[in-house]
Structures are given as C-alpha cells and as structure tokens.
Amino acid sequence: MLRIDGLNASYGSIRVLKDVSIQVPAGNVVSIIGANGAGKSTLLKSISGIMKINGGRILYKERNIAGMRTNQIVRLGVSHVPEGRQIFAHLTVCDNINLGAYHYFKRSNRLEIKERMTRVYHMFPILEKRSKQIAGTLSGGEQQMLAIGRALMGRPELLLLDEPSMGIAPLVVREIFNVIKQLNQSGVTVLLVEQNAKAAIKVAHNSYVLERGEIVLEGSSAELLNNPKVKEHYLGG
Amino acid sequence: MEKITLASQLLQYFITGLTVGSVYAMVAVGFNIIYNVTEIINFAQGEFVMLGGLIMVFLHVAMGLSLILAFPATIVLVTLIGILIDRLAIRPIRCPSVLTLIIATIAVSIIIKGTASFIWGKNPFDLPAFSGRNPINILGAVIQPQYFWVIGFLVVTAVALSIFFDRTIMGKAMSACADNPNAASLVGINVKQMVLLSFALSAAIGAVAGITITPISLMEYDRGAMLAVKGFGAAILGGLGSFPGAILGGLIMGSIESFGAGLISSGYKDAFALIVLLVILFFKPSGLMGSVEISRIKRF
Ligand SMILES: Nc1ncnc2c1ncn2[C@@H]1O[C@H](COP(=O)(O)OP(=O)(O)OP(=O)(O)O)[C@@H](O)[C@H]1O
Ligand SMILES: [Mg+2]
C-alpha cells in the first residue's frame, strides 16, 4: 500500500532522514521505533506532505505522492494524527470531529458522516459527553482521543499515528492499542510511531528501527522482541 | 417651530450614534474575519471602507452608473483589491510570523492611501443618499433616511456572517485555519484558499460600510486610518474574534462618541470612546463578549 524508496529530508542543512526505505503492505500494522530525535515524526510528516522532502519516492497505491499538497493527500485516504494532539483548540469537540470529514463534507454524504461519527463516539464515549465543550479545555488524553477520532472521520485507508500513547495513563494506553487493533481488523492499514516500543512491536506485523535518520533494523514482532540489541536499547534490558 | 425637548435631543444622539457605530461594527467584523482565520490584525481594514466610498462615488456619480449596478460593482472591485492584497502582500512573505504579516498590512494601508490621494486628490466627495435626503421626524428627532440604510446593512451582514461561521462547514474550516494551520491542512482544508477568502470577505464588508456611510459623512482618501482605529477598538471592546462582540462594541463606541460630542464637547469625541474602551478592558480583559475560556488559550 505504501512504499518509500530512498527518502531524504532535512531541516536547513541538518539531514534528518537519510535514504529511508520502508514498506507498509495493505492491511498491516507497521511500527517504527527509535530514540528521541531519530526522525520518526519527520518521516510521518514527509508522507502526509507537511514536510518538504529533498529526494526519494513515496509510493501510495503505486502512485508517487511526494511533493503533493497535504490537503490533497488526505483525499487519497492518508490520515495523519500528528504528535502532540494538534486539535482545533478554539472549536468545540463536535466541530473538530465534523471537520475531520471536511474533504467530503456534502449533503449527499450526510449519512456516512453520521455513521462514522457514531463509530468514533462509540470508540471514545467520553468525546460524546464532551461534544459541546471547547476542545482546548479537554484533558491531554481526551485531546489525543479527539485527534484520533478526527482522523478516523477522514475515510482513512492508511492511518499515520505519531505517538498516540504519549502522556496518557496506562489504562487508556491499552484502550488506544485496542482501538488500533480494531481499526486494523476493519481494514485500515496503520503506520505507527511509538516510544512505547514493546507495545508497538507487539501490535505490529512488522517493525523498523530508526536511528539518527537511518533504518538500522527490520523484522517481525517475534524477531525484534528477541533481538538482543532491541532488548537492550528499546525494551529496557 | 417645534420645541426641541431633551428627550428628542437624546434620541437624536442615540440614532446618530447607532449609525456611526454600525460602520465601526462593520470594520470590527472585518478585523475579526481575518483575525479568526490568520491571527493577523489587518490594518488596511479602514482602507476598504474608504475605497468602497470613493469607488462608489466614481461609478455612481462620475460614470453615472445606477445605484443598483454601482453598489455590487463597487463591492466586487473592493473585494478584488482584498484578494490582490493577499496575493501580493501576504502570500509572498516567506516563513511568515503573525507580526511580519501585520506590518505588511500597515504597509499596504499606506500604499492604498497614497494611491487614493493620487487618484482622487485630497478633497472629500459626496454621494447621493439612497432614498433622498428628506428627514424623517421620529418623536421630535430628525433622522436622515440614509441612517436606516446603514443600520440595515449592518443587520444583514451580521446575520449572514453568523450563519456562515456558526452553521457551515466552510465557516468552521476558516476558524480551524487560525487555530492550527498544519492540522487544518491534514483534514483537507486548503489553508491558503481560506486566507484568500477571509481577505475577500472582509474587503466586501468594508466596501458595504463605505458605500452606505459616504452619503452621511462624505469620504476622502485619508479616512481609513481613523476608521481602523475605531473599528479595532470596537473589536477589542467586544472581544477580539467574537462577531456579536464586534457589533456590540461598534454600537457602544458610536453611541459614546455621539453622546459625548452632543452633551459634553465635540472636540473630545475621539477620546471618550477610547477612555471607555480602556475602562472596560481594565475590568474585563477578554472584552465584553470574548469567551474567557477561549482567550486563555489564545496567543494574542
Ligand atoms: N522544525 C524543525 N526545525 C529544525 N529541526 C527540527 C525541526 N523539527 C525537528 N527537527 C530536528 O529533526 C530531528 C528529528 O526530529 P523528529 O521530530 O522527526 O524526531 P522524533 O524521532 O519524532 O523524536 P521524538 O521521539 O522526540 O518525537 C531532531 O534532531 C530535531 O531536532
Ligand atoms: Mg516525534
């Protein structure tokens, strides 16, 4: 579904991604783990078009989307939940969710939008209770749920999740990983970036390790969980 | 001759105040539209009003176009100027910060003013009132019919805009751009297009204000700056970003000016409104209708 070949990206003169190549087969969960500053968020931003890249190909459904505008890439079914809950803080929860469907918001799609909204509220019941509240006043965890919910409104076929568990209570983290599994079972392909390496590797079919902008390791959950290097650096020994 | 009672005098001041205030309110609404999408304070907002008035004079008086045609034509022209401002002054700026953009709008206002003085000279121009100048007598107060046109257009714009921003996804999308442009593009909003739309909309509203007020107070090339100051005051008074607030703020500013000029001294009329503004902000910094909740998470 997604294939990245030789991706390079930099902030000014600092190279952040060096010849990164990964594959995300349709229907899979693929996770990327790596230390702070390894370039994980930059990779996701490159895919969704927020970050201008310097070279390489990003093939989504056999089509090179590198250099396309962000607001067009969403239309193709790529939804990015950025790091740090980038919700629309001044709008209500309900408006945030509706805006997730912005790119196909038409009278004729009303039923679909309503259906998706019901599904989001079913996944995160707290959002329904808070639906008239200003989003900026939600708790951190609630904002994260809202950000995920908003992305789900956008008809995602490929979901890019950037540290969905950051700053969230362990119990809710488990819930969010369950949501990821559920979504995957319903046919959504997921590319997941996580600090919580163990949970990420477990939920994924396949994982990559990113170090200082380079892919250094790739493997299935079983392979990586037993890899001594991964154990030492990412799973806490 | 009829005796002028205090009551009819006060009513006169009040209606004059509402009329002037309606113009401030429209300017304030224009500020809010651009502010809500970009967080920019567009200091060229007053120039839209001036251009509306002068272009209308040109089309209607000089060219002889009928009122019905000249009115929309003027709005279209001023809207195009608003679009040009976005294209030529706002969009080309690289790595824009809100502050550099605000400074760009100040530059734009100076350029527009200069161009206007070059085209129209420094004299004020008059425009025929829409429905004549036979005053209407209401409870002893003598009111020009044009006053009702001004107030009426404020009501129409206010209703149309509140429907647009509160009820349509396009309106919500515009607000989302100010909140978080990256996240806005992630849900498929074309942010640059929304910024353009905000400049077009507020230029159109400025034009309406200019066209309707010119028959009452004439219009000349350098009126924009003072209108921008009053309109900005009204926007702040009502709570920056709030449309009901902008309208309330504008009407209050206009009324204070009118009563102050009539009852105390017309020389200080500009000061009265600003003093009241400062006092209210002292007690309620988020403005009259500004939501405290929202102002806490705002950057400005
Ligand atoms: N806007 C920016 N300007 C300059 N440098 C940046 C910018 N954003 C990120 N960087 C740098 O790029 C590198 C990779 O950043 P990135 O955000 O992709 O890391 P990450 O792997 O997501 O880290 P974390 O786990 O902390 O989120 C870091 O060294 C960071 O300092
Ligand atoms: Mg990151």
JSON list of C-alpha atoms and ligand atoms in Angstrom, two decimals, chain A residues 35-42 45 83 162-163 166 193 195, ligand 2:
[
{"chain": "A", "resi": 35, "resn": "ALA", "atom": "CA", "xyz": [15.05, 7.30, 20.22]},
{"chain": "A", "resi": 36, "resn": "ASN", "atom": "CA", "xyz": [14.09, 10.96, 20.60]},
{"chain": "A", "resi": 37, "resn": "GLY", "atom": "CA", "xyz": [15.15, 12.94, 17.58]},
{"chain": "A", "resi": 38, "resn": "ALA", "atom": "CA", "xyz": [15.67, 9.88, 15.39]},
{"chain": "A", "resi": 39, "resn": "GLY", "atom": "CA", "xyz": [13.40, 11.36, 12.75]},
{"chain": "A", "resi": 40, "resn": "LYS", "atom": "CA", "xyz": [10.21, 9.37, 13.28]},
{"chain": "A", "resi": 41, "resn": "SER", "atom": "CA", "xyz": [7.86, 12.34, 13.24]},
{"chain": "A", "resi": 42, "resn": "THR", "atom": "CA", "xyz": [9.70, 13.78, 10.28]},
{"chain": "A", "resi": 45, "resn": "LYS", "atom": "CA", "xyz": [5.28, 14.45, 8.13]},
{"chain": "A", "resi": 83, "resn": "GLU", "atom": "CA", "xyz": [2.44, 14.29, 17.51]},
{"chain": "A", "resi": 162, "resn": "ASP", "atom": "CA", "xyz": [2.52, 9.64, 15.85]},
{"chain": "A", "resi": 163, "resn": "GLU", "atom": "CA", "xyz": [2.95, 8.57, 19.46]},
{"chain": "A", "resi": 166, "resn": "MET", "atom": "CA", "xyz": [2.26, 9.99, 24.75]},
{"chain": "A", "resi": 193, "resn": "VAL", "atom": "CA", "xyz": [5.37, 5.62, 15.62]},
{"chain": "A", "resi": 195, "resn": "GLN", "atom": "CA", "xyz": [8.17, 5.41, 22.24]},
{"chain": "C", "resi": 2, "resn": "MG", "atom": "MG", "xyz": [8.30, 12.65, 17.20]}
]
